[in-house]
Amino acid sequence: KAGVTQTPRYLIKTRGQQVTLSCSPISGHRSVSWYQQTPGQGLQFLFEYFSETQRNKGNFPGRFSGRQFSNSRSEMNVSTLELGDSALYLCASSSPVGGTEAFFGQGTRLTVV
Amino acid sequence: GENVEQHPSTLSVQEGDSAVIKCTYSDSASNYFPWYKQELGKGPQLIIDIRSNVGEKKDQRIAVTLNKTAKHFSLHITETQPEDSAVYFCAASNVDGAAGNKLTFGGGTRVLVKP
């Protein structure tokens, strides 16, 4: 069974630009969560999507948004990038049936210059 | 909201010794406590988890204990090996509430196993 796939693995963007990251969950998983990982703040929850609906949201500004498609694939978008948005963005998928384990992808390393 | 504290931030052990990492949580509604191992350049990997109706769970060299009254849980790694060197994260969640699959993570422990 394939794991969680995130694309791209690395991105370099300029301040003020916007970026879209993609996540394909484990087959059959309908819940996708996004996390930001930085050395200073650690792992922080961004939002969770379940069946194309945002189920929960963390404390991030509105520049951070996401969506989920009918095949459970998810994208997150960051607009008007700031230097502080440089981070590893991680996606996790969970199955609503029989367990709540969250399985992470390898992440997208975003560098804002 | 939930707050998870993790100690120590770094841990150096000799190969073959045991390693213990401790976490405390603040929200008594939390009922699911996973542990993740993250190696350089990779995403966190779930290594063991425990639910609030269980006090201890073991999987080969890894065990987790939970004290609901004190709101703390611990990861124990016995007979450590060099491949156990990584950053370990604890997390807490209320899987029955509106929070869905939101995980609140501790700050991480960098474990170094010296051969």
Tab-separated table of C-alpha atoms in Angstrom:
chain	number	residue	atom	x	y	z
A	1	LYS	CA	0.000	0.000	0.000
A	2	ALA	CA	1.467	3.331	-1.013
A	3	GLY	CA	2.106	5.855	1.736
A	4	VAL	CA	1.288	9.532	1.874
A	5	THR	CA	2.767	11.373	-1.092
A	6	GLN	CA	3.607	15.060	-1.004
A	7	THR	CA	4.717	17.122	-3.947
A	8	PRO	CA	6.920	18.902	-4.578
A	9	ARG	CA	9.643	17.892	-2.095
A	10	TYR	CA	11.415	21.237	-2.275
A	11	LEU	CA	10.337	24.747	-3.230
A	12	ILE	CA	12.043	28.113	-3.287
A	13	LYS	CA	9.786	31.139	-3.545
A	14	THR	CA	10.193	34.887	-3.266
A	15	ARG	CA	8.471	37.039	-0.682
A	16	GLY	CA	5.030	38.125	-1.823
A	17	GLN	CA	4.486	35.139	-4.095
A	18	GLN	CA	1.975	32.414	-3.463
A	19	VAL	CA	2.499	28.657	-3.374
A	20	THR	CA	0.402	25.507	-3.629
A	21	LEU	CA	1.432	22.215	-2.059
A	22	SER	CA	-0.152	18.871	-2.816
A	23	CYS	CA	-0.855	15.775	-0.726
A	24	SER	CA	-2.167	12.383	-1.805
A	25	PRO	CA	-3.320	10.353	1.214
A	26	ILE	CA	-3.125	6.627	1.721
A	27	SER	CA	-5.728	4.891	-0.406
A	28	GLY	CA	-9.029	4.726	1.483
A	29	HIS	CA	-8.129	7.462	3.944
A	30	ARG	CA	-10.546	10.367	3.917
A	31	SER	CA	-8.980	12.637	6.518
A	32	VAL	CA	-6.032	14.846	5.593
A	33	SER	CA	-4.306	17.141	8.070
A	34	TRP	CA	-1.581	19.686	7.443
A	35	TYR	CA	1.185	20.692	9.831
A	36	GLN	CA	3.954	23.266	9.745
A	37	GLN	CA	7.314	22.285	11.235
A	38	THR	CA	9.925	24.901	12.128
A	39	PRO	CA	12.928	24.761	14.499
A	40	GLY	CA	11.453	27.511	16.642
A	41	GLN	CA	7.775	26.538	16.850
A	42	GLY	CA	7.983	22.791	16.346
A	43	LEU	CA	5.069	20.932	14.788
A	44	GLN	CA	1.948	23.056	14.554
A	45	PHE	CA	-1.473	22.048	13.261
A	46	LEU	CA	-2.728	24.051	10.286
A	47	PHE	CA	-6.047	22.427	9.348
A	48	GLU	CA	-7.815	19.155	8.709
A	49	TYR	CA	-10.076	18.159	5.845
A	50	PHE	CA	-12.515	15.291	5.889
A	51	SER	CA	-14.798	14.434	2.982
A	52	GLU	CA	-13.969	17.733	1.250
A	53	THR	CA	-14.907	19.816	4.322
A	54	GLN	CA	-12.587	21.645	6.661
A	55	ARG	CA	-13.196	20.004	10.025
A	56	ASN	CA	-10.730	21.909	12.158
A	57	LYS	CA	-8.364	24.826	11.866
A	58	GLY	CA	-5.278	25.904	13.775
A	59	ASN	CA	-4.123	29.397	14.680
A	60	PHE	CA	-2.666	30.522	11.400
A	61	PRO	CA	-3.521	33.666	9.414
A	62	GLY	CA	-5.974	33.568	6.548
A	63	ARG	CA	-3.071	33.508	4.074
A	64	PHE	CA	-2.989	29.786	4.751
A	65	SER	CA	-5.820	27.914	3.120
A	66	GLY	CA	-6.568	24.450	1.886
A	67	ARG	CA	-9.015	22.272	0.103
A	68	GLN	CA	-9.774	18.622	-0.462
A	69	PHE	CA	-11.007	16.973	-3.602
A	70	SER	CA	-13.502	14.150	-4.022
A	71	ASN	CA	-10.646	11.627	-4.340
A	72	SER	CA	-9.356	12.821	-0.911
A	73	ARG	CA	-6.269	14.481	-2.379
A	74	SER	CA	-5.618	17.786	-0.684
A	75	GLU	CA	-3.848	21.012	-1.482
A	76	MET	CA	-2.741	23.825	0.739
A	77	ASN	CA	-2.082	27.329	-0.461
A	78	VAL	CA	-0.080	30.103	1.106
A	79	SER	CA	-0.536	33.561	-0.359
A	80	THR	CA	1.669	36.624	0.022
A	81	LEU	CA	4.596	34.597	1.300
A	82	GLU	CA	6.690	35.941	4.156
A	83	LEU	CA	10.196	34.920	5.180
A	84	GLY	CA	8.716	33.334	8.322
A	85	ASP	CA	6.716	30.901	6.200
A	86	SER	CA	9.908	28.995	5.463
A	87	ALA	CA	9.266	25.579	6.969
A	88	LEU	CA	8.696	21.906	6.368
A	89	TYR	CA	5.019	21.403	5.550
A	90	LEU	CA	3.749	17.968	6.467
A	91	CYS	CA	0.593	16.217	5.452
A	92	ALA	CA	-0.925	13.338	7.424
A	93	SER	CA	-3.724	11.018	6.450
A	94	SER	CA	-6.019	9.092	8.761
A	95	SER	CA	-8.697	6.523	8.261
A	96	PRO	CA	-12.011	7.208	9.971
A	97	VAL	CA	-12.661	3.493	10.211
A	98	GLY	CA	-11.078	1.469	12.985
A	99	GLY	CA	-8.445	3.879	14.157
A	100	THR	CA	-7.153	7.370	14.429
A	101	GLU	CA	-3.523	6.782	13.569
A	102	ALA	CA	-2.071	9.599	11.487
A	103	PHE	CA	0.516	8.707	8.869
A	104	PHE	CA	2.778	11.438	7.613
A	105	GLY	CA	4.313	12.102	4.246
A	106	GLN	CA	7.918	13.201	3.805
A	107	GLY	CA	6.915	16.825	3.633
A	108	THR	CA	7.528	19.776	1.345
A	109	ARG	CA	10.470	21.973	2.279
A	110	LEU	CA	9.499	25.563	1.474
A	111	THR	CA	12.144	28.266	1.482
A	112	VAL	CA	11.054	31.881	1.106
A	113	VAL	CA	13.792	34.300	0.020
B	1	GLY	CA	-6.519	24.428	24.059
B	2	GLU	CA	-4.226	21.496	24.656
B	3	ASN	CA	-0.596	22.058	25.606
B	4	VAL	CA	2.008	19.270	25.566
B	5	GLU	CA	5.386	19.591	27.246
B	6	GLN	CA	8.187	17.138	26.480
B	7	HIS	CA	11.428	16.430	28.361
B	8	PRO	CA	14.318	16.191	27.913
B	9	SER	CA	15.018	18.107	24.724
B	10	THR	CA	18.187	16.072	24.124
B	11	LEU	CA	19.169	12.646	25.378
B	12	SER	CA	22.465	10.868	24.884
B	13	VAL	CA	22.684	7.193	25.830
B	14	GLN	CA	25.183	4.396	25.400
B	15	GLU	CA	24.203	1.613	23.052
B	16	GLY	CA	22.363	-1.068	24.993
B	17	ASP	CA	21.125	1.304	27.693
B	18	SER	CA	17.516	2.431	28.103
B	19	ALA	CA	16.063	5.780	27.096
B	20	VAL	CA	13.048	7.442	28.687
B	21	ILE	CA	11.178	10.464	27.357
B	22	LYS	CA	8.406	12.117	29.349
B	23	CYS	CA	5.455	14.243	28.293
B	24	THR	CA	2.729	16.069	30.167
B	25	TYR	CA	-0.550	17.333	28.751
B	26	SER	CA	-3.024	19.880	29.999
B	27	ASP	CA	-6.430	18.934	28.577
B	28	SER	CA	-8.124	16.155	30.549
B	29	ALA	CA	-10.323	15.486	27.495
B	30	SER	CA	-7.329	14.164	25.526
B	31	ASN	CA	-7.658	10.426	25.084
B	32	TYR	CA	-5.169	9.419	22.396
B	33	PHE	CA	-1.386	9.679	22.755
B	34	PRO	CA	0.863	8.708	19.827
B	35	TRP	CA	4.639	8.798	19.633
B	36	TYR	CA	6.516	9.612	16.461
B	37	LYS	CA	10.117	9.125	15.359
B	38	GLN	CA	11.543	11.534	12.824
B	39	GLU	CA	14.807	10.859	11.033
B	40	LEU	CA	16.696	13.481	9.097
B	41	GLY	CA	14.954	14.440	5.879
B	42	LYS	CA	11.875	12.344	6.590
B	43	GLY	CA	8.391	12.858	7.919
B	44	PRO	CA	7.398	11.671	11.400
B	45	GLN	CA	6.827	7.930	11.653
B	46	LEU	CA	4.266	6.554	14.101
B	47	ILE	CA	6.041	4.088	16.386
B	48	ILE	CA	3.510	3.422	19.129
B	49	ASP	CA	0.332	4.896	20.532
B	50	ILE	CA	-1.879	4.482	23.583
B	51	ARG	CA	-5.453	5.324	24.412
B	52	SER	CA	-6.691	6.669	27.724
B	53	ASN	CA	-8.384	3.402	28.713
B	54	VAL	CA	-4.998	1.631	28.753
B	55	GLY	CA	-2.190	2.213	31.232
B	56	GLU	CA	0.672	0.583	29.363
B	57	LYS	CA	1.445	-0.758	25.911
B	58	LYS	CA	4.528	-2.565	24.676
B	59	ASP	CA	5.898	-3.378	21.234
B	60	GLN	CA	9.215	-5.221	21.274
B	61	ARG	CA	11.808	-2.762	22.662
B	62	ILE	CA	9.381	0.132	22.897
B	63	ALA	CA	6.811	0.746	25.622
B	64	VAL	CA	4.533	3.610	26.535
B	65	THR	CA	2.934	4.286	29.916
B	66	LEU	CA	0.080	6.644	30.691
B	67	ASN	CA	-0.947	8.195	33.992
B	68	LYS	CA	-4.282	9.917	33.408
B	69	THR	CA	-4.508	11.308	36.915
B	70	ALA	CA	-1.178	13.078	36.657
B	71	LYS	CA	-1.711	13.810	32.944
B	72	HIS	CA	1.619	12.439	31.859
B	73	PHE	CA	2.844	9.706	29.554
B	74	SER	CA	6.269	8.306	28.822
B	75	LEU	CA	8.152	6.457	26.093
B	76	HIS	CA	10.630	3.785	27.109
B	77	ILE	CA	13.167	2.343	24.680
B	78	THR	CA	15.175	-0.609	25.967
B	79	GLU	CA	18.423	-2.045	24.578
B	80	THR	CA	18.986	1.044	22.457
B	81	GLN	CA	20.720	0.681	19.101
B	82	PRO	CA	22.412	3.284	16.871
B	83	GLU	CA	19.417	3.202	14.520
B	84	ASP	CA	17.268	4.509	17.387
B	85	SER	CA	19.057	7.857	16.998
B	86	ALA	CA	16.413	10.337	15.826
B	87	VAL	CA	14.047	13.036	17.083
B	88	TYR	CA	11.061	11.687	18.992
B	89	PHE	CA	7.781	13.549	19.398
B	90	CYS	CA	4.889	12.880	21.713
B	91	ALA	CA	1.414	14.125	20.869
B	92	ALA	CA	-2.071	14.286	22.338
B	93	SER	CA	-5.514	14.355	20.812
B	94	ASN	CA	-9.187	14.088	21.701
B	95	VAL	CA	-10.374	11.682	19.048
B	96	ASP	CA	-13.961	11.718	20.254
B	97	GLY	CA	-14.460	15.455	20.208
B	98	ALA	CA	-14.927	18.085	17.565
B	99	ALA	CA	-11.154	18.346	17.199
B	100	GLY	CA	-11.193	15.422	14.806
B	101	ASN	CA	-7.652	14.265	14.104
B	102	LYS	CA	-5.898	17.377	15.406
B	103	LEU	CA	-2.650	16.419	17.119
B	104	THR	CA	-0.895	18.708	19.586
B	105	PHE	CA	2.810	17.883	19.657
B	106	GLY	CA	5.476	18.191	22.282
B	107	GLY	CA	8.669	20.027	21.420
B	108	GLY	CA	10.633	16.883	20.554
B	109	THR	CA	13.573	14.986	22.034
B	110	ARG	CA	16.754	14.474	20.080
B	111	VAL	CA	18.076	11.038	21.006
B	112	LEU	CA	21.674	10.091	20.271
B	113	VAL	CA	22.737	6.495	20.811
B	114	LYS	CA	26.509	6.221	21.087
B	115	PRO	CA	28.079	2.960	19.913
